[in-house]
Coordinates of C-alpha atoms and ligand atoms in Angstrom, one line a residue:
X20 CA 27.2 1.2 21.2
X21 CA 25.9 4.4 21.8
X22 CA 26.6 7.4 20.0
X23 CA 25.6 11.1 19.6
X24 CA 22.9 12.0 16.1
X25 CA 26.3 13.9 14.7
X26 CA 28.1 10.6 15.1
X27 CA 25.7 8.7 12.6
X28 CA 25.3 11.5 10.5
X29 CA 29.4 11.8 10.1
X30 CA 29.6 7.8 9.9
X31 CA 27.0 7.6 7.3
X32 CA 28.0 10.8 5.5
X33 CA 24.8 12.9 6.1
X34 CA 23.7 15.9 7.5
X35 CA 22.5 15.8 10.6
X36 CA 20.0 17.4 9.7
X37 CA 18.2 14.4 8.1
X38 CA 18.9 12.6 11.0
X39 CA 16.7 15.0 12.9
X40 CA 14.5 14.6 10.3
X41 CA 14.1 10.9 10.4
X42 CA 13.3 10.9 13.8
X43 CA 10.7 13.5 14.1
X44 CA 8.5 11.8 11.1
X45 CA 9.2 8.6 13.9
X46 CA 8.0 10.3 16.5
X47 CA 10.9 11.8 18.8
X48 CA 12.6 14.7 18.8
X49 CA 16.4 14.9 18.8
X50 CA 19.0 17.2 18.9
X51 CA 22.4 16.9 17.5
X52 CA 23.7 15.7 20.6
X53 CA 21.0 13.2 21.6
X54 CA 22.6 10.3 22.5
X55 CA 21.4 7.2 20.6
X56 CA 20.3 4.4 23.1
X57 CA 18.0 2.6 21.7
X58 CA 19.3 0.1 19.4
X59 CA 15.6 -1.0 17.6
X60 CA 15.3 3.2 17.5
X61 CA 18.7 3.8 15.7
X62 CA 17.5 0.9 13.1
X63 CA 14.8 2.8 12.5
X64 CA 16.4 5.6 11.9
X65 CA 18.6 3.9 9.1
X66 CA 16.1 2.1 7.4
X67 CA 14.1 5.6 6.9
X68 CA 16.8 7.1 5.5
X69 CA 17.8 3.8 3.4
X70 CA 21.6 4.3 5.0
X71 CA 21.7 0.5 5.4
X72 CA 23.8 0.1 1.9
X73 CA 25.8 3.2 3.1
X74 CA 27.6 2.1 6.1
X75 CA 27.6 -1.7 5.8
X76 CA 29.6 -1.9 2.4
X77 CA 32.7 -1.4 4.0
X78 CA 33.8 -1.0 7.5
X79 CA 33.7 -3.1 10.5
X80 CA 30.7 -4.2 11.8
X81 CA 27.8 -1.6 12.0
X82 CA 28.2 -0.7 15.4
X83 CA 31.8 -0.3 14.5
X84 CA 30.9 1.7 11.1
X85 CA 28.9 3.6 13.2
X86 CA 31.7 5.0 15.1
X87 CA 33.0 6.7 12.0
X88 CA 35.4 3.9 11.0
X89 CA 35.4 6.0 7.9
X90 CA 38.2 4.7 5.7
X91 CA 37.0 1.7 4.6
X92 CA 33.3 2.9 4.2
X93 CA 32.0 2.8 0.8
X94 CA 32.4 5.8 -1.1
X95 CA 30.0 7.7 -2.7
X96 CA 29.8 7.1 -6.5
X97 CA 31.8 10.3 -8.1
X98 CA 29.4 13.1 -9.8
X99 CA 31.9 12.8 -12.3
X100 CA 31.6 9.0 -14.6
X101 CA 33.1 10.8 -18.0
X102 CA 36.5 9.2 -17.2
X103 CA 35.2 5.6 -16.7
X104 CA 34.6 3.2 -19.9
X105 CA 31.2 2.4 -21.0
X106 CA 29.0 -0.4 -19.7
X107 CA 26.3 -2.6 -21.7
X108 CA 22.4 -1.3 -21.2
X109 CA 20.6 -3.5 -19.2
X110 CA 16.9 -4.0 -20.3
X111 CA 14.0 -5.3 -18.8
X112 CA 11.5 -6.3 -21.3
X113 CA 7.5 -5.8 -20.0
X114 CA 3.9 -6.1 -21.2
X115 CA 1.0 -7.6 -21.1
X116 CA 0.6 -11.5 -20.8
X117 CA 0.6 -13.5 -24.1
X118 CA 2.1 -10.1 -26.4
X119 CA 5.1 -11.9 -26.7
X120 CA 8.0 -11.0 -24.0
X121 CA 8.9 -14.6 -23.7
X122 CA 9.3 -15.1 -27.9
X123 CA 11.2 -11.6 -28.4
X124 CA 14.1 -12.3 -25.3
X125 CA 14.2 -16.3 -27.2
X126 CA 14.4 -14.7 -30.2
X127 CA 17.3 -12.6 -28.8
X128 CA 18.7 -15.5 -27.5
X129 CA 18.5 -17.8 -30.6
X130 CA 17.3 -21.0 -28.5
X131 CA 13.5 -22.2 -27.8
X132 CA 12.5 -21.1 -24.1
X133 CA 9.3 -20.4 -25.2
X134 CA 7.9 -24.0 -26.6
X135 CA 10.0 -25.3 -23.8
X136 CA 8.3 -24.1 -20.9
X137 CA 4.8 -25.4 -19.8
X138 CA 1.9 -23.4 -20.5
X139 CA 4.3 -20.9 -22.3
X140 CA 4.7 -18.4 -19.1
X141 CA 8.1 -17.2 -17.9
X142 CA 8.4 -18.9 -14.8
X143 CA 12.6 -18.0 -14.1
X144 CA 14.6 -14.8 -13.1
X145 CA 17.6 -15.0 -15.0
X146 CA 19.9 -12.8 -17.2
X147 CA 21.7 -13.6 -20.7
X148 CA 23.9 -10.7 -22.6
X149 CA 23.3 -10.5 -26.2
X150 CA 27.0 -9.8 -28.2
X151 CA 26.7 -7.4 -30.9
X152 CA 30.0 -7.3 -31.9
X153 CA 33.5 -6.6 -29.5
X154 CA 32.6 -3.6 -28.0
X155 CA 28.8 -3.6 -27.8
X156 CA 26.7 -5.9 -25.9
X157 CA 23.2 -5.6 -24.3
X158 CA 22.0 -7.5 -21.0
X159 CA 18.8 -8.8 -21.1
X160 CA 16.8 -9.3 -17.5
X161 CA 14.8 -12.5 -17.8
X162 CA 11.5 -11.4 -15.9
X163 CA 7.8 -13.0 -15.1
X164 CA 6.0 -10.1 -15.3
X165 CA 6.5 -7.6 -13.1
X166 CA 8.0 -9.9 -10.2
X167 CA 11.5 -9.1 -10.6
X168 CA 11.3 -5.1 -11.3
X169 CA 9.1 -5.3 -7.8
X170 CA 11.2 -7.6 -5.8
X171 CA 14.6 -5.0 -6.9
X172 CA 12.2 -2.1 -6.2
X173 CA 11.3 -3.1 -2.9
X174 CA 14.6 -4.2 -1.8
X175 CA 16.2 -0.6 -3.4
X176 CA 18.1 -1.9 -6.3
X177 CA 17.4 -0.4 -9.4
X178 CA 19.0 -2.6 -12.1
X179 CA 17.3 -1.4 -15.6
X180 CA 18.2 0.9 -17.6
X181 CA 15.5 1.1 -20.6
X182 CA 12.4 -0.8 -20.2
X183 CA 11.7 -2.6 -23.7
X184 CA 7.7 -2.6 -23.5
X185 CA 5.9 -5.0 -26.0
X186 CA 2.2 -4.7 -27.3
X187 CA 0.7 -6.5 -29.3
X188 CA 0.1 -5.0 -32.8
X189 CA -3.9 -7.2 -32.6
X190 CA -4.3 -6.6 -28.9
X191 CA -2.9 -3.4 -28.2
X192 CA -3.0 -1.2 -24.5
X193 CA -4.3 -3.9 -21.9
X194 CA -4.3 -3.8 -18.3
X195 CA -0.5 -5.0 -17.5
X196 CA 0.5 -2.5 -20.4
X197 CA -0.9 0.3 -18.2
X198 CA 0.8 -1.5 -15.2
X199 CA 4.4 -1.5 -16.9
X200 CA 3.7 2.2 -17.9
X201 CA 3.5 3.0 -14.7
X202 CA 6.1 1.2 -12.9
X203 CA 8.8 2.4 -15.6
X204 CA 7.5 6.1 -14.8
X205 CA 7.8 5.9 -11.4
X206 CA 11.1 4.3 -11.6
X207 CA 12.0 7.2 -14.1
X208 CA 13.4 4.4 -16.5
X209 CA 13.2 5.7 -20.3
X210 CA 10.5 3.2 -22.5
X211 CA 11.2 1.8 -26.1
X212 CA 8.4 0.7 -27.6
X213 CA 7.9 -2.4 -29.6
X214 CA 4.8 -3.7 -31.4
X215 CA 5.2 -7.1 -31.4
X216 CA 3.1 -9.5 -34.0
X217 CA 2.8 -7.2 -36.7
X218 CA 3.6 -10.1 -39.3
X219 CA 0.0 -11.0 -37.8
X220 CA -2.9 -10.5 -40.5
X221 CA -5.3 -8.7 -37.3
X222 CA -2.2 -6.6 -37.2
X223 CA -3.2 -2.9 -36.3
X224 CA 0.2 -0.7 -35.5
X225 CA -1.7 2.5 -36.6
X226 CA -3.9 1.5 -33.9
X227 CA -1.5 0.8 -31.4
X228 CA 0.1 3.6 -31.7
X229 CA -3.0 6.1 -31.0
X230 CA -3.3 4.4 -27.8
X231 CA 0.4 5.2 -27.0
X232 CA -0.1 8.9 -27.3
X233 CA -2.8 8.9 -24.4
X234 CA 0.1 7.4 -22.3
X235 CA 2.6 10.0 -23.1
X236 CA 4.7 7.7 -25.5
X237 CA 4.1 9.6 -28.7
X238 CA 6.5 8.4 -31.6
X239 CA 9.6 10.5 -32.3
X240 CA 8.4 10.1 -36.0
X241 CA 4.9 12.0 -34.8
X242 CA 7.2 14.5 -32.8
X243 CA 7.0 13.0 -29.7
X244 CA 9.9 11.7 -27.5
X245 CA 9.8 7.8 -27.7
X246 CA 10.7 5.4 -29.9
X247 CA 8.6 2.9 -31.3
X248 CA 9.6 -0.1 -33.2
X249 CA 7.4 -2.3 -35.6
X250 CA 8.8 -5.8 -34.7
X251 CA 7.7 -9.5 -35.5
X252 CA 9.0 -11.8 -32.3
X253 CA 8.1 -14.8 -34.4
X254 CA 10.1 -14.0 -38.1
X255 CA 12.3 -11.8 -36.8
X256 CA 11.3 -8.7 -38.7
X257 CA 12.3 -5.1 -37.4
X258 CA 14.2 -6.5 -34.2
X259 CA 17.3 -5.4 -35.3
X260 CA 16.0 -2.1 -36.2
X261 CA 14.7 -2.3 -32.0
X262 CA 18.5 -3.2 -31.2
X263 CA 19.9 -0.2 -32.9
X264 CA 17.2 2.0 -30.9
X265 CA 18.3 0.4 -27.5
X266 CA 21.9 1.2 -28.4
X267 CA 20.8 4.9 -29.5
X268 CA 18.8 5.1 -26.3
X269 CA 21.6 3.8 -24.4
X270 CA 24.4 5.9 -26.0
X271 CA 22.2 9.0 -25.1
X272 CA 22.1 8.3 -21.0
X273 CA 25.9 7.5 -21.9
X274 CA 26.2 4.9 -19.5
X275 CA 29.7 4.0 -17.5
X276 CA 30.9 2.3 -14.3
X277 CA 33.4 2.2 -12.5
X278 CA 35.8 -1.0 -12.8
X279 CA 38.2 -0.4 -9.9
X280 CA 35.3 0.4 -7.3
X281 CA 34.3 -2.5 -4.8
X282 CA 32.3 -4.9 -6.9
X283 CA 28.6 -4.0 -7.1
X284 CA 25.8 -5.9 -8.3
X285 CA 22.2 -7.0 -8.0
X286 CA 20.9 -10.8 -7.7
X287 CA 18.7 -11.7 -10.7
X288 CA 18.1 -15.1 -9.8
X289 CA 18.9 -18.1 -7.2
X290 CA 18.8 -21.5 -7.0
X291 CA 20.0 -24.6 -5.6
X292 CA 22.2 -26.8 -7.9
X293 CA 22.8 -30.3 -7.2
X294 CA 26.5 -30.4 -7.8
X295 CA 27.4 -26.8 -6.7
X296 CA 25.1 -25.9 -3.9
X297 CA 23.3 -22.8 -3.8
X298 CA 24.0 -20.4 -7.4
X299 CA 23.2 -16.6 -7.5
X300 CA 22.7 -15.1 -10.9
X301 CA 23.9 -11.5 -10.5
X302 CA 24.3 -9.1 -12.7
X303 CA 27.4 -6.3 -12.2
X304 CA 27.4 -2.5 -11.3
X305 CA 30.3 -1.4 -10.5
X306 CA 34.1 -3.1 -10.2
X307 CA 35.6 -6.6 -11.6
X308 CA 34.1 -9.6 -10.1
X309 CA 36.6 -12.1 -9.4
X310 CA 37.4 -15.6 -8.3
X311 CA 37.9 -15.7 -4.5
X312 CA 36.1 -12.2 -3.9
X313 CA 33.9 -12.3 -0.6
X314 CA 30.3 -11.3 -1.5
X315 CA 27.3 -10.4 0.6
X316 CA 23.6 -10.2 -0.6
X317 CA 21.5 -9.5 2.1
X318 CA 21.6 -12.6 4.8
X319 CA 23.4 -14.5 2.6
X320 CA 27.5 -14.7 1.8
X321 CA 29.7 -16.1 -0.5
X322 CA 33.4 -16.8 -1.5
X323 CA 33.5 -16.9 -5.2
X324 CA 34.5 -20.0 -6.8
X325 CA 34.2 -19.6 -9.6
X326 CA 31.9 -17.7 -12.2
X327 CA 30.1 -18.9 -15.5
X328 CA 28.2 -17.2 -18.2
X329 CA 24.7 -17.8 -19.9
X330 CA 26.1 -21.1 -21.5
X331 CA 27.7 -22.8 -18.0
X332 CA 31.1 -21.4 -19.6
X333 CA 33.7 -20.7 -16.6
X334 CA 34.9 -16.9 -16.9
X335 CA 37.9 -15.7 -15.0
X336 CA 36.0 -12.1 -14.4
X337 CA 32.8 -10.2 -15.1
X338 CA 32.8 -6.6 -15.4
X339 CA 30.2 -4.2 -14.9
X340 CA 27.2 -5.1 -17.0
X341 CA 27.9 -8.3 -17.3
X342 CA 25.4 -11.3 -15.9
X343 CA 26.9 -14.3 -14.7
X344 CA 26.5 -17.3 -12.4
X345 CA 28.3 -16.9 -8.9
X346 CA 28.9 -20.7 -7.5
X347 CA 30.7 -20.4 -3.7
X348 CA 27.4 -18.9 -1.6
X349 CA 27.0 -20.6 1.7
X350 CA 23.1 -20.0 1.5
X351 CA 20.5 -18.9 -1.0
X352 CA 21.3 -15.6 -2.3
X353 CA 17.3 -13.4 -1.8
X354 CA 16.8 -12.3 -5.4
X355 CA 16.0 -8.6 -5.8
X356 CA 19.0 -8.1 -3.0
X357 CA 22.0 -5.8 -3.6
X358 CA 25.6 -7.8 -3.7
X359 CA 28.1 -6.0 -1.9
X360 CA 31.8 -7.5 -1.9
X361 CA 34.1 -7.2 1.5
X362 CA 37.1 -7.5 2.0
X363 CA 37.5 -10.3 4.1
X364 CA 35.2 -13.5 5.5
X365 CA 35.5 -12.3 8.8
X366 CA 33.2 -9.1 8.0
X367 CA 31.4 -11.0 5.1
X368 CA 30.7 -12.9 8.5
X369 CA 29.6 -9.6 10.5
X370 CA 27.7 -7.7 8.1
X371 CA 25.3 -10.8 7.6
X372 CA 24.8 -12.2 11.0
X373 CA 24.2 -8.5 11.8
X374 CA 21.3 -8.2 9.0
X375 CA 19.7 -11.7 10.4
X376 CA 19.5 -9.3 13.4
X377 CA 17.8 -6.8 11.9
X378 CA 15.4 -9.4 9.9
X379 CA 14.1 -11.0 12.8
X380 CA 13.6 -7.9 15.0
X381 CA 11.6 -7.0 11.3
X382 CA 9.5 -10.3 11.7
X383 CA 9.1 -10.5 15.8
X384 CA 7.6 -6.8 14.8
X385 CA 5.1 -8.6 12.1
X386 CA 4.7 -11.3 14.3
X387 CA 3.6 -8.9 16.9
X388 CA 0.7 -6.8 14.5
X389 CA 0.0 -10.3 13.3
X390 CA -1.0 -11.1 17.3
X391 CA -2.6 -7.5 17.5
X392 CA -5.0 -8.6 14.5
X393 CA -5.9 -12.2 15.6
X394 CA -6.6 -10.8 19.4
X395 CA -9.0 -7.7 17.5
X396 CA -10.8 -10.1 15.8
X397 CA -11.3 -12.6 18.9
X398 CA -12.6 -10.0 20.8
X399 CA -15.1 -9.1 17.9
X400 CA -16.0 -12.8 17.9
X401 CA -16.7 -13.1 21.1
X402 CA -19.0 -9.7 21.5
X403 CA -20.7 -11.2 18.4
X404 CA -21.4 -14.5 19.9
X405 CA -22.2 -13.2 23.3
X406 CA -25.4 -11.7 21.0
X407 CA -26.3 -14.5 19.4
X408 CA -25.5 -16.9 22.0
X409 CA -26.0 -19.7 19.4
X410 CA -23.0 -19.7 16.9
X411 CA -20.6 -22.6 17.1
X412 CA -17.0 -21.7 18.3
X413 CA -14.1 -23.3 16.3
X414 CA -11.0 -23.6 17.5
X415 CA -7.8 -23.1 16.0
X416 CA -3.9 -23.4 16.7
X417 CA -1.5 -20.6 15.0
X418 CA 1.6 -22.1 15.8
X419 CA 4.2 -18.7 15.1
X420 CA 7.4 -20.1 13.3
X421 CA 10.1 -18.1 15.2
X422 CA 8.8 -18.5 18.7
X423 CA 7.3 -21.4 18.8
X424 CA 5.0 -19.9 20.7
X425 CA 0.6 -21.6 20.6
X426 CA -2.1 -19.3 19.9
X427 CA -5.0 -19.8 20.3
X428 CA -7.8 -18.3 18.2
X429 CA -11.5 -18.5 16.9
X430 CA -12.7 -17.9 13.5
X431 CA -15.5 -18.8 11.5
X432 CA -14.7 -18.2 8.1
X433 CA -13.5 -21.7 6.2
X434 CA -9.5 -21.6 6.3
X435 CA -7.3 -23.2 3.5
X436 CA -3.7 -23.9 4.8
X437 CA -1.0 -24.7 3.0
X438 CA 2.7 -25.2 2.0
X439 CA 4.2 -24.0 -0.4
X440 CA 7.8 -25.5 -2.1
X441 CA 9.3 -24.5 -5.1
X442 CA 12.5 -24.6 -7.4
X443 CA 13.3 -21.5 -7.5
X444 CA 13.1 -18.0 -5.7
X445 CA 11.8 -16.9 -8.9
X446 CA 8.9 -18.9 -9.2
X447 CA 8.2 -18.6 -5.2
X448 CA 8.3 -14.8 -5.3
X449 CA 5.9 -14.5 -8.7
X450 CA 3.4 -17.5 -6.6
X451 CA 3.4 -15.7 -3.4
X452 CA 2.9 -12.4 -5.5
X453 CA -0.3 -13.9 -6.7
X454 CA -1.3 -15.0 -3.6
X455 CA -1.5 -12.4 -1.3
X456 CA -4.2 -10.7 -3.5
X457 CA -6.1 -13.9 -2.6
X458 CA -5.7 -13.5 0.8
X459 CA -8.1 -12.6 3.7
X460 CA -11.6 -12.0 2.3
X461 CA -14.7 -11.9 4.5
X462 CA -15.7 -15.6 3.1
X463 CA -12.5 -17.4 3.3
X464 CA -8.9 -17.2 4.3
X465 CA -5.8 -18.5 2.6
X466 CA -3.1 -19.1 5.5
X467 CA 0.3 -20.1 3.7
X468 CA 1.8 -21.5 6.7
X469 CA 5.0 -21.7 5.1
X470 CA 7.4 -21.4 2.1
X471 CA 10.3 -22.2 0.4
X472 CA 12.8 -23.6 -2.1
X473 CA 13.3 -27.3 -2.7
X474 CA 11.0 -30.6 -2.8
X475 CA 9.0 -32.1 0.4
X476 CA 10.4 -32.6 3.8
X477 CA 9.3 -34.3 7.0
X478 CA 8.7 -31.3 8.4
X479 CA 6.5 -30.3 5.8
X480 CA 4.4 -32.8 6.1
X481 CA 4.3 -32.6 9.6
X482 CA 3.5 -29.1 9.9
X483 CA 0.4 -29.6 7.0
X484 CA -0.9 -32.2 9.5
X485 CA -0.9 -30.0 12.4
X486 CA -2.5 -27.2 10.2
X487 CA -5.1 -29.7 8.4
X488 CA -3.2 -28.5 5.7
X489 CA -2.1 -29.7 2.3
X490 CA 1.1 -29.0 0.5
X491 CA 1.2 -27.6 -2.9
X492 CA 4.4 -28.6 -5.1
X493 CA 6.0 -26.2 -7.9
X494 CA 8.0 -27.8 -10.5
X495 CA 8.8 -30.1 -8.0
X496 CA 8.0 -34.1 -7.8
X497 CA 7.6 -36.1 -4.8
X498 CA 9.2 -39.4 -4.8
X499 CA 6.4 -42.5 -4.5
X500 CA 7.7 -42.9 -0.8
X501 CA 6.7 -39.0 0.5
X502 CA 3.5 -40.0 -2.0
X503 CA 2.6 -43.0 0.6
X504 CA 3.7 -41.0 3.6
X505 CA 1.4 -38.4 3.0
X506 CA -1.4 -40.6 2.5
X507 CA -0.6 -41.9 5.6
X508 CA -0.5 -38.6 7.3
X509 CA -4.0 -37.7 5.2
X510 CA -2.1 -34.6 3.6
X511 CA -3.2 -33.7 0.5
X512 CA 0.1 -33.0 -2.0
X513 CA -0.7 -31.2 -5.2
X514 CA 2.1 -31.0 -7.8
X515 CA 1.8 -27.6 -10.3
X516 CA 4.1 -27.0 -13.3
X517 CA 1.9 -23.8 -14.3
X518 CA 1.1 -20.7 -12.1
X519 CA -2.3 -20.4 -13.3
X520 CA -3.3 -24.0 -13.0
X521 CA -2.2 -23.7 -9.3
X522 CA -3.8 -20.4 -8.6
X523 CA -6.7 -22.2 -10.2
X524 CA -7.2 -24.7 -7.9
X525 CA -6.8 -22.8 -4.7
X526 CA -9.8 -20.8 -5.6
X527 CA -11.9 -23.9 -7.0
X528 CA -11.4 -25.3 -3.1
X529 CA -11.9 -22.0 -1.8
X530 CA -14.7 -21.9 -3.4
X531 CA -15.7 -25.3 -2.3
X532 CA -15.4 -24.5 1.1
X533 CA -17.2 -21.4 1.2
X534 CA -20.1 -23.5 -0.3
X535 CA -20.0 -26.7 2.2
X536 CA -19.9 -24.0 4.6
X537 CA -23.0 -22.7 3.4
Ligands
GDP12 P1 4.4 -13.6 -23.2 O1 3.4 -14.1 -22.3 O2 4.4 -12.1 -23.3 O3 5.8 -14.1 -22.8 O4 4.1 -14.2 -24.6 P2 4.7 -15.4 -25.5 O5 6.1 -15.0 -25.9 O6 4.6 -16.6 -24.7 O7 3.8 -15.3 -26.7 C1 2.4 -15.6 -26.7 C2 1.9 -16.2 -28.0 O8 2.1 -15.2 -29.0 C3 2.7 -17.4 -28.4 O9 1.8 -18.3 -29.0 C4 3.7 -16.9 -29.5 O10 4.0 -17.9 -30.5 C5 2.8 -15.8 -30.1 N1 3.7 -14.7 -30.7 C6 4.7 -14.1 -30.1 N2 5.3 -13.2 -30.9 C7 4.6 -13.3 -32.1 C8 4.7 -12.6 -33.3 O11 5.6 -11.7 -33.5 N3 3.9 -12.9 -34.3 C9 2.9 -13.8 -34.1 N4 2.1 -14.1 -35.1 N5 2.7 -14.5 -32.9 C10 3.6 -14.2 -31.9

């Protein structure tokens, strides 16, 4: 298991250099013949330099990899793409709520999405290609928001290729326009812009389009370097004129992958089907995806059994560009995660047991700053009471997941704990997204004491009842039976089919307890 700095650096095709590098901004100082023997150290190391991709992609296991089991390491993607054959754009499409993201990608798509979902919001991760003719097609990421560009962000996968931003010819800038600005910039994707309503009689493009050039998106037609479509989502007008810009757009960065590389790709969306067990949506990188491939995607593996477009279609392959449904995973795919096919289920077997590894050494480290903060603020409780000698002292039980472990703590601020299950990791990610800015304020807390996909268990409702708890349910029903047993159990069970209703009522009771507390 041990190994010299110039042994990682050779085995994950680095210089040693950056290895030395890593480790100083961690704290220690190496040389290239330090010998490695610290395991949780050597992590470290790796996920600094984002190697992790690098040497588990091919190989034997990582410790294995690590030895410079170089020949079936993944190889670095050539400087060189002119010989390979072009690949469809894929496009995210962004902007601020309510200017229209959902009506333009169901206009794209020639169904009804929008009317179909409650309340109107996107509320799925999902993918659909839209055929222009034989050789051109576009893919189309199906986002809420900005949940899915974060989740790929944070887990390093960068998926789009143009960002499509809509504003609203009668709105115009607003504050998630600004947002998608931003994250597009950062992520150096190129922007097309589309004013969206301008069949609208408030219409104001002129308008619209002032505001742009104080975010750097000045019209080619002005002399600037972006283009800028007038578009109706609703009649249809000017969106093929905004398909010929993508293609443009994507013609200039002259796009092309690889087919005969190991199959590449990124999960768009996951969920758990009835018949076929847990689905990934994924859309391809790099290589042919085919029937009886082995996959990985973070924790999670599959064998592919078979694949199926947009329309539930069966497809015998999917090459790069294309998004499609992978049935055969053994577990939920995460969404966001990078799909990685190996060449045989014994190391599909390795690679994820061994990133499990790595995740809960990542959450017994969060469990342990979680500890650190509950002990700082007992201590801080107690000096405070000690002065007062009056205040009550609540106390609490933090049962921690992993470990099993009791804590005991004291707080006075009113706590609201609950459960959250949903249908999809989609849905989940853009709830818990919303959450966390609701977490932890001097007046309340919001403890989610868990999360996940799927309807109610037993154990849900037993944990709510240890917490005091009460389980919140996203496009998810509970039969009349977990109904009764809850009522039984006094849990409270609150079924949502709209984000904003939900995050509605958590801060109505918030609120309500901050007041009963007063
Ligand atoms: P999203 O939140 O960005 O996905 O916005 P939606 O697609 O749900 O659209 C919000 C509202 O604007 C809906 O009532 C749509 O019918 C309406 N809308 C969308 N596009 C247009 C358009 O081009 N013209 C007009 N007049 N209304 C539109």
């Amino acid at each position: 298991k041990n190994m010299m700095v110039h042994q990682l650096a050779e085995a994950a095709n680095v210089k040693p250099e950056l290895i030395v590098e890593a480790a100083d901004i961690l704290g220690r100082k190496v040389y290239f013949s330090t010998v490695l023997t610290d395991f949780g150290f050597l992590c470290e190391i790796v996920k600094k330099l984002g190697l992790r991709r690098k040497l588990e992609g091919g190989g034997k296991t990582f410790e294995k990899t690590l030895l410079a089991d170089k020949d079936e390491c993944r190889s670095p993607k050539p400087h060189d793409m002119s010989s390979f054959p072009h690949r469809p754009p894929i496009i995210t499409i962004m902007g601020h709520v309510d200017h229209g993201k959902t009506t333009l990608l169901d206009y794209l798509r020639k169904t009804t999405v929008a009317e179909k979902e409650a309340g109107g919001i996107t509320q799925k991760i999902g993918a659909f290609s839209v055929k222009l003719n034989e050789e051109k097609n576009i893919t189309f990421l199906d986002t809420p928001g900005h949940a899915a560009f974060t989740a790929m962000r944070q887990r390093g996968a960068q998926l789009t290729d143009i960002v499509v931003l809509v504003v609203a010819a009668d709105d115009g800038i607003m504050e998630q326009t600004e947002e998608s600005i931003r994250m597009a910039n950062e992520s150096k994707v190129p922007i097309i812009v589309a004013i969206n309503k301008c069949d609208s009689k408030n219409a104001k493009p002129e308008k619209v389009i002032k505001q742009l050039v104080h975010h750097n998106l000045e019209p080619e037609k002005a002399g600037g370097k972006t283009q800028v479509i007038q578009i109706s989502a609703k009649t249809g007008m000017g969106i093929s004129n905004l398909v010929e810009s993508i293609l443009l757009e994507a013609e200039m960065m002259d796009l092309r992958a690889d087919p005969s590389a190991r199959v590449e790709g990124v999960i768009v969306e996951s969920n758990k089907s009835k018949t076929h067990g847990p689905v990934g949506s994924v859309v391809v990188q790099q290589g042919i995806l085919k029937r009886g491939m082995w996959l990985t995607a973070g924790t999670a593996f599959a064998r592919v059994k078979f694949i199926t477009d947009e329309n539930n279609k069966q497809m015998s392959e999917a090459s790069p560009g294309a998004a499609v449904n992978i049935v055969g995973w053994k577990s939920l795919p995460p969404v966001g995660e990078i799909m990685l096919q190996v060449n045989t289920e014994f190391r599909a077997k390795e690679v994820t047991q061994y990133r499990s590894k790595l995740q809960s050494m990542e959450q017994l480290d969060e469990d342990w700053k979680k500890i650190s903060k509950i002990r700082q603020k007992e201590k801080e409780m107690y000096v405070e009471m000690k002065m007062k000698g009056l205040r009550k002292q609540q106390s609490r039980f933090l049962l921690n997941e992993k470990s099993n472990s009791l804590f005991t703590t004291t707080h006075d601020v009113p706590q609201l704990n609950i459960i959250v299950k949903a249908d999809v990791e989609g849905s989940l990610d853009a709830i818990m997204q919303v959450l966390k800015t609701y977490d932890c304020t001097d007046l309340c807390e919001l403890n989610v004491i868990s999360s996940g996909v799927g309807g109610m268990t037993e154990n849900d409702l037993i944990s709510a009842k240890a917490f005091s708890g009460s389980i919140i349910l996203f496009n998810q029903s509970a039969s009349e039976e977990q109904l009764k047993s809850a009522t039984r159990h006094s849990v409270p069970v609150q079924q949502f089919d709209v984000i904003y209703h939900l995050v509605d009522h958590l801060k109505e009771t918030l609120e309500d307890l901050i007041e009963e507390r007063d």
